[in-house]
Amino acid sequence: MVTATDVTKYYGLLRAVDGISFELHKGEVLGFLGPNGAGK
């Protein structure tokens, strides 16, 4: 299992991710969607 809790990511002063939390269990797949250059 992978767990991420209350993750926030800044690029300079830009807050790209704010307080995201998730769990991945065996066999699950997670994808991040967004435009090119969005910091995925």
PDB file of N, CA and C in Angstrom:
ATOM      1  N   MET A   1       0.838  -1.165   0.000  1.00  0.00           N
ATOM      2  CA  MET A   1       0.000   0.000   0.000  1.00  0.00           C
ATOM      3  C   MET A   1       0.892   1.241   0.000  1.00  0.00           C
ATOM      4  N   VAL A   2       0.434   2.264  -0.702  1.00  0.00           N
ATOM      5  CA  VAL A   2       1.086   3.575  -0.711  1.00  0.00           C
ATOM      6  C   VAL A   2       0.081   4.574  -0.158  1.00  0.00           C
ATOM      7  N   THR A   3       0.507   5.392   0.795  1.00  0.00           N
ATOM      8  CA  THR A   3      -0.357   6.410   1.385  1.00  0.00           C
ATOM      9  C   THR A   3       0.321   7.768   1.298  1.00  0.00           C
ATOM     10  N   ALA A   4      -0.404   8.757   0.838  1.00  0.00           N
ATOM     11  CA  ALA A   4       0.053  10.151   0.851  1.00  0.00           C
ATOM     12  C   ALA A   4      -1.008  10.954   1.597  1.00  0.00           C
ATOM     13  N   THR A   5      -0.573  11.764   2.551  1.00  0.00           N
ATOM     14  CA  THR A   5      -1.512  12.507   3.384  1.00  0.00           C
ATOM     15  C   THR A   5      -1.172  13.992   3.387  1.00  0.00           C
ATOM     16  N   ASP A   6      -2.148  14.804   3.055  1.00  0.00           N
ATOM     17  CA  ASP A   6      -2.062  16.268   3.130  1.00  0.00           C
ATOM     18  C   ASP A   6      -0.842  16.816   2.388  1.00  0.00           C
ATOM     19  N   VAL A   7      -0.669  16.389   1.133  1.00  0.00           N
ATOM     20  CA  VAL A   7       0.476  16.802   0.318  1.00  0.00           C
ATOM     21  C   VAL A   7       0.195  18.167  -0.314  1.00  0.00           C
ATOM     22  N   THR A   8       1.140  19.075  -0.180  1.00  0.00           N
ATOM     23  CA  THR A   8       1.073  20.391  -0.808  1.00  0.00           C
ATOM     24  C   THR A   8       2.370  20.608  -1.575  1.00  0.00           C
ATOM     25  N   LYS A   9       2.266  21.145  -2.801  1.00  0.00           N
ATOM     26  CA  LYS A   9       3.443  21.374  -3.642  1.00  0.00           C
ATOM     27  C   LYS A   9       3.405  22.789  -4.194  1.00  0.00           C
ATOM     28  N   TYR A  10       4.510  23.500  -4.000  1.00  0.00           N
ATOM     29  CA  TYR A  10       4.662  24.862  -4.515  1.00  0.00           C
ATOM     30  C   TYR A  10       5.712  24.885  -5.615  1.00  0.00           C
ATOM     31  N   TYR A  11       5.497  25.743  -6.606  1.00  0.00           N
ATOM     32  CA  TYR A  11       6.500  26.114  -7.597  1.00  0.00           C
ATOM     33  C   TYR A  11       6.683  27.616  -7.437  1.00  0.00           C
ATOM     34  N   GLY A  12       7.700  28.011  -6.706  1.00  0.00           N
ATOM     35  CA  GLY A  12       7.843  29.424  -6.354  1.00  0.00           C
ATOM     36  C   GLY A  12       6.685  29.822  -5.457  1.00  0.00           C
ATOM     37  N   LEU A  13       5.931  30.829  -5.857  1.00  0.00           N
ATOM     38  CA  LEU A  13       4.769  31.274  -5.084  1.00  0.00           C
ATOM     39  C   LEU A  13       3.477  30.579  -5.503  1.00  0.00           C
ATOM     40  N   LEU A  14       3.531  29.798  -6.586  1.00  0.00           N
ATOM     41  CA  LEU A  14       2.342  29.118  -7.096  1.00  0.00           C
ATOM     42  C   LEU A  14       2.102  27.818  -6.336  1.00  0.00           C
ATOM     43  N   ARG A  15       0.943  27.693  -5.691  1.00  0.00           N
ATOM     44  CA  ARG A  15       0.576  26.447  -5.010  1.00  0.00           C
ATOM     45  C   ARG A  15      -0.124  25.566  -6.035  1.00  0.00           C
ATOM     46  N   ALA A  16       0.566  24.545  -6.519  1.00  0.00           N
ATOM     47  CA  ALA A  16       0.053  23.673  -7.576  1.00  0.00           C
ATOM     48  C   ALA A  16      -0.832  22.563  -7.020  1.00  0.00           C
ATOM     49  N   VAL A  17      -0.536  22.081  -5.825  1.00  0.00           N
ATOM     50  CA  VAL A  17      -1.307  21.032  -5.158  1.00  0.00           C
ATOM     51  C   VAL A  17      -1.515  21.491  -3.725  1.00  0.00           C
ATOM     52  N   ASP A  18      -2.748  21.343  -3.220  1.00  0.00           N
ATOM     53  CA  ASP A  18      -3.045  21.851  -1.886  1.00  0.00           C
ATOM     54  C   ASP A  18      -3.805  20.820  -1.058  1.00  0.00           C
ATOM     55  N   GLY A  19      -3.088  20.114  -0.204  1.00  0.00           N
ATOM     56  CA  GLY A  19      -3.717  19.225   0.768  1.00  0.00           C
ATOM     57  C   GLY A  19      -4.314  17.952   0.203  1.00  0.00           C
ATOM     58  N   ILE A  20      -3.743  17.404  -0.860  1.00  0.00           N
ATOM     59  CA  ILE A  20      -4.266  16.164  -1.442  1.00  0.00           C
ATOM     60  C   ILE A  20      -3.843  14.960  -0.590  1.00  0.00           C
ATOM     61  N   SER A  21      -4.754  14.021  -0.429  1.00  0.00           N
ATOM     62  CA  SER A  21      -4.475  12.772   0.290  1.00  0.00           C
ATOM     63  C   SER A  21      -5.049  11.611  -0.517  1.00  0.00           C
ATOM     64  N   PHE A  22      -4.342  10.478  -0.518  1.00  0.00           N
ATOM     65  CA  PHE A  22      -4.857   9.295  -1.195  1.00  0.00           C
ATOM     66  C   PHE A  22      -4.146   8.049  -0.691  1.00  0.00           C
ATOM     67  N   GLU A  23      -4.775   6.898  -0.939  1.00  0.00           N
ATOM     68  CA  GLU A  23      -4.183   5.585  -0.661  1.00  0.00           C
ATOM     69  C   GLU A  23      -4.298   4.739  -1.918  1.00  0.00           C
ATOM     70  N   LEU A  24      -3.256   3.995  -2.205  1.00  0.00           N
ATOM     71  CA  LEU A  24      -3.269   3.029  -3.299  1.00  0.00           C
ATOM     72  C   LEU A  24      -3.022   1.653  -2.718  1.00  0.00           C
ATOM     73  N   HIS A  25      -3.880   0.729  -3.070  1.00  0.00           N
ATOM     74  CA  HIS A  25      -3.737  -0.649  -2.609  1.00  0.00           C
ATOM     75  C   HIS A  25      -3.207  -1.513  -3.750  1.00  0.00           C
ATOM     76  N   LYS A  26      -2.712  -2.666  -3.430  1.00  0.00           N
ATOM     77  CA  LYS A  26      -2.150  -3.577  -4.416  1.00  0.00           C
ATOM     78  C   LYS A  26      -3.124  -3.761  -5.578  1.00  0.00           C
ATOM     79  N   GLY A  27      -2.612  -3.571  -6.790  1.00  0.00           N
ATOM     80  CA  GLY A  27      -3.412  -3.742  -7.994  1.00  0.00           C
ATOM     81  C   GLY A  27      -4.120  -2.479  -8.470  1.00  0.00           C
ATOM     82  N   GLU A  28      -4.127  -1.423  -7.666  1.00  0.00           N
ATOM     83  CA  GLU A  28      -4.765  -0.173  -8.070  1.00  0.00           C
ATOM     84  C   GLU A  28      -3.787   0.693  -8.861  1.00  0.00           C
ATOM     85  N   VAL A  29      -4.338   1.536  -9.719  1.00  0.00           N
ATOM     86  CA  VAL A  29      -3.541   2.446 -10.539  1.00  0.00           C
ATOM     87  C   VAL A  29      -4.095   3.855 -10.349  1.00  0.00           C
ATOM     88  N   LEU A  30      -3.195   4.828 -10.214  1.00  0.00           N
ATOM     89  CA  LEU A  30      -3.590   6.229 -10.055  1.00  0.00           C
ATOM     90  C   LEU A  30      -2.928   7.049 -11.140  1.00  0.00           C
ATOM     91  N   GLY A  31      -3.666   7.954 -11.744  1.00  0.00           N
ATOM     92  CA  GLY A  31      -3.108   8.857 -12.746  1.00  0.00           C
ATOM     93  C   GLY A  31      -3.405  10.295 -12.377  1.00  0.00           C
ATOM     94  N   PHE A  32      -2.478  11.179 -12.703  1.00  0.00           N
ATOM     95  CA  PHE A  32      -2.673  12.612 -12.506  1.00  0.00           C
ATOM     96  C   PHE A  32      -2.934  13.239 -13.864  1.00  0.00           C
ATOM     97  N   LEU A  33      -4.018  13.978 -13.984  1.00  0.00           N
ATOM     98  CA  LEU A  33      -4.394  14.613 -15.240  1.00  0.00           C
ATOM     99  C   LEU A  33      -4.198  16.117 -15.151  1.00  0.00           C
ATOM    100  N   GLY A  34      -3.793  16.712 -16.249  1.00  0.00           N
ATOM    101  CA  GLY A  34      -3.649  18.163 -16.310  1.00  0.00           C
ATOM    102  C   GLY A  34      -2.891  18.545 -17.564  1.00  0.00           C
ATOM    103  N   PRO A  35      -2.905  19.825 -17.886  1.00  0.00           N
ATOM    104  CA  PRO A  35      -2.226  20.282 -19.097  1.00  0.00           C
ATOM    105  C   PRO A  35      -0.715  20.155 -18.989  1.00  0.00           C
ATOM    106  N   ASN A  36      -0.043  20.142 -20.143  1.00  0.00           N
ATOM    107  CA  ASN A  36       1.423  20.125 -20.156  1.00  0.00           C
ATOM    108  C   ASN A  36       1.952  21.340 -19.408  1.00  0.00           C
ATOM    109  N   GLY A  37       3.017  21.137 -18.662  1.00  0.00           N
ATOM    110  CA  GLY A  37       3.612  22.225 -17.896  1.00  0.00           C
ATOM    111  C   GLY A  37       2.915  22.511 -16.584  1.00  0.00           C
ATOM    112  N   ALA A  38       1.962  21.657 -16.191  1.00  0.00           N
ATOM    113  CA  ALA A  38       1.184  21.897 -14.976  1.00  0.00           C
ATOM    114  C   ALA A  38       1.868  21.374 -13.718  1.00  0.00           C
ATOM    115  N   GLY A  39       3.000  20.701 -13.851  1.00  0.00           N
ATOM    116  CA  GLY A  39       3.721  20.222 -12.671  1.00  0.00           C
ATOM    117  C   GLY A  39       3.342  18.826 -12.210  1.00  0.00           C
ATOM    118  N   LYS A  40       2.766  18.039 -13.096  1.00  0.00           N
ATOM    119  CA  LYS A  40       2.401  16.674 -12.724  1.00  0.00           C
ATOM    120  C   LYS A  40       3.661  15.898 -12.470  1.00  0.00           C
TER     121      LYS A  40
END
